XYZ file of C-alpha atoms in Angstrom:
209
model
C 4.709 10.915 -8.411
C 2.174 10.535 -5.502
C -0.393 7.773 -5.907
C -3.291 6.732 -3.542
C -6.024 4.180 -4.084
C -9.718 4.534 -3.258
C -10.704 0.973 -3.759
C -9.945 0.407 -7.450
C -9.757 4.137 -8.205
C -6.244 5.468 -8.637
C -5.654 9.102 -7.597
C -2.468 10.759 -8.846
C -1.089 14.073 -7.476
C 1.612 15.666 -9.597
C 3.241 18.764 -11.021
C 1.835 19.867 -14.346
C 5.237 19.299 -16.075
C 5.201 15.616 -15.048
C 2.719 14.825 -17.844
C 3.756 15.463 -21.438
C 0.217 14.750 -22.604
C -3.155 14.747 -20.921
C -5.258 13.829 -23.844
C -8.026 11.473 -22.843
C -7.042 11.624 -19.116
C -9.441 12.722 -16.394
C -7.511 15.549 -14.781
C -8.295 18.394 -12.419
C -6.208 21.547 -12.383
C -5.966 23.011 -8.914
C -4.852 26.622 -8.158
C -6.997 27.322 -5.180
C -6.137 24.814 -2.403
C -8.905 26.121 -0.119
C -11.261 24.239 -2.487
C -9.635 20.862 -1.780
C -12.449 19.559 0.406
C -15.045 20.178 -2.260
C -12.860 18.793 -5.046
C -12.338 15.569 -3.154
C -16.148 15.233 -2.307
C -17.555 16.290 -5.649
C -14.961 15.375 -8.250
C -13.169 12.302 -6.796
C -15.564 10.415 -4.478
C -18.436 11.117 -6.811
C -16.397 10.216 -9.929
C -16.622 6.717 -11.361
C -13.396 7.158 -13.355
C -10.692 4.542 -12.683
C -8.023 7.161 -12.634
C -8.141 10.811 -11.551
C -5.122 13.146 -11.844
C -4.854 16.277 -9.610
C -2.354 18.807 -11.053
C -0.704 21.915 -9.626
C 2.377 24.052 -10.078
C 3.333 23.117 -6.398
C 2.953 19.369 -5.979
C 4.266 19.501 -2.352
C 1.588 21.924 -1.324
C -0.967 19.856 -3.254
C 0.007 16.796 -1.254
C -0.128 18.637 2.075
C -3.643 19.972 1.405
C -4.784 16.651 0.157
C -3.496 14.689 3.206
C -4.960 17.397 5.569
C -8.409 16.140 4.548
C -7.816 12.785 6.045
C -6.699 10.981 9.196
C -3.284 9.856 8.220
C -2.085 6.469 9.656
C 1.411 5.139 9.202
C 1.968 1.404 8.797
C 4.851 -0.937 7.905
C 5.020 -4.326 6.369
C 7.279 -6.874 4.890
C 7.640 -8.884 1.601
C 9.357 -11.913 3.096
C 11.093 -14.547 0.886
C 12.444 -17.946 1.814
C 15.441 -19.796 0.379
C 13.244 -21.052 -2.550
C 12.022 -17.506 -3.290
C 8.542 -18.357 -1.950
C 6.652 -15.291 -0.648
C 5.031 -15.156 2.824
C 1.365 -14.231 2.487
C -1.602 -14.171 4.843
C -5.335 -14.610 4.325
C -7.128 -11.863 6.213
C -10.941 -11.623 6.160
C -11.018 -14.027 3.175
C -8.536 -11.904 1.143
C -4.965 -12.781 0.444
C -2.606 -10.069 1.698
C 0.907 -9.220 2.685
C 1.580 -8.833 6.455
C 1.608 -5.307 7.698
C 0.209 -3.092 10.561
C 0.038 0.270 12.089
C 2.980 2.028 13.756
C 2.864 2.109 17.538
C 4.108 4.884 19.763
C 7.860 4.830 20.382
C 8.879 2.446 17.617
C 10.577 3.130 14.318
C 8.895 2.129 11.052
C 11.473 -0.697 10.655
C 10.628 -2.058 14.124
C 6.930 -1.809 13.366
C 7.259 -3.712 10.082
C 9.231 -6.618 11.648
C 6.881 -6.807 14.696
C 3.740 -6.777 12.540
C 5.019 -9.586 10.223
C 6.048 -11.664 13.155
C 2.714 -11.147 14.958
C 0.554 -11.891 11.952
C 2.406 -14.916 10.678
C 4.298 -16.473 13.552
C 7.647 -16.227 11.736
C 10.969 -15.468 13.529
C 14.474 -14.428 12.699
C 13.467 -11.711 10.335
C 16.099 -9.437 8.682
C 15.339 -6.372 6.639
C 17.319 -6.557 3.354
C 16.058 -3.394 1.590
C 13.495 -0.635 1.490
C 10.852 -1.086 -1.240
C 8.654 1.923 -1.098
C 5.310 3.299 -0.105
C 1.676 2.208 -0.865
C -1.369 4.424 0.048
C -5.065 3.729 0.196
C -8.222 5.260 1.580
C -10.847 3.572 3.698
C -13.588 4.458 6.071
C -13.599 3.664 9.837
C -16.283 4.835 12.177
C -17.512 7.374 9.598
C -13.997 8.871 9.255
C -11.963 8.768 6.132
C -8.468 7.318 6.765
C -5.435 7.586 4.594
C -3.164 4.675 5.251
C 0.444 5.179 4.328
C 2.433 1.795 4.365
C 6.168 1.546 4.205
C 7.354 -1.783 2.706
C 10.532 -3.682 3.159
C 12.029 -6.760 1.506
C 12.794 -9.233 4.362
C 14.468 -12.594 4.505
C 14.337 -15.361 7.182
C 15.904 -18.749 7.857
C 12.812 -19.690 9.911
C 11.800 -23.355 9.208
C 9.201 -23.681 11.969
C 5.377 -23.735 11.812
C 3.711 -20.548 10.775
C 0.842 -19.418 13.055
C -1.750 -16.955 11.693
C -2.959 -14.227 14.073
C -6.611 -15.384 14.408
C -7.691 -12.469 16.545
C -6.828 -10.053 13.726
C -9.044 -11.991 11.212
C -6.121 -13.931 9.758
C -6.951 -17.582 8.972
C -3.925 -18.577 6.888
C -0.176 -17.889 6.933
C 1.561 -19.561 4.015
C 4.591 -19.616 1.797
C 3.315 -19.089 -1.663
C 5.072 -20.177 -4.896
C 5.914 -17.411 -7.377
C 3.404 -18.338 -10.101
C 0.504 -18.229 -7.671
C 1.406 -14.878 -6.010
C 0.131 -12.682 -8.906
C -3.205 -14.433 -9.101
C -3.817 -14.123 -5.399
C -2.870 -10.445 -5.194
C -4.914 -9.617 -8.400
C -8.041 -10.859 -6.565
C -7.195 -8.712 -3.532
C -6.519 -5.052 -2.808
C -5.853 -2.890 -5.924
C -3.220 -0.725 -4.036
C -1.203 -3.833 -3.163
C -1.376 -5.329 -6.575
C -0.217 -2.101 -8.099
C 2.695 -2.007 -5.640
C 3.658 -5.551 -6.552
C 3.637 -4.665 -10.222
C 5.568 -1.446 -9.926
C 8.016 -2.257 -7.078
C 8.428 -6.059 -7.016
C 8.138 -7.311 -10.589
C 9.674 -4.382 -12.429
C 12.640 -4.258 -10.021
C 13.144 -8.000 -10.055
C 12.978 -8.140 -6.267
C 12.364 -11.872 -6.356
C 12.921 -14.716 -8.829
C 9.299 -15.071 -9.835
């Protein structure tokens, strides 16, 4: 099931048969994909519902038309754990976050993920342990709507040196955070990231929190 966040609003794109019941849900049935632009403008962005579901008989085509309305940017990031199962987090523009960044020309998404985590935190000796999944969110940049698609990896490191936040990117803190504090910090941050944490980290017992 395809999910994307517009701030706290969750948008779901799916086949009709993925929902056994739609009672009480705010859904939009799409048969004419040429109307996607108007649907996004008038029924999603102008909708104050916390969840909107777009349904079609062809979910792949639905996703293609939806993504064509945005400037899609690929990114990669890492959920990095130390030997004590502490999670590496950053504070960017006063919001606690997980290190990540945009894909650069010529690199793989795995290379991007490791590079961005190293640059933003100062950590070294990173190793990818597993692929965790994708998060998506919308934002505006220079009057353009951007769809950011971030690939996430579980990473480990034996690094014991000093962490150095990437100040020029608005990062003021780079810290190892104990498990019981992680949820509280993420809950106060980006909804898409907190949702990913709940669905892909906690449920799958990626850590020992």
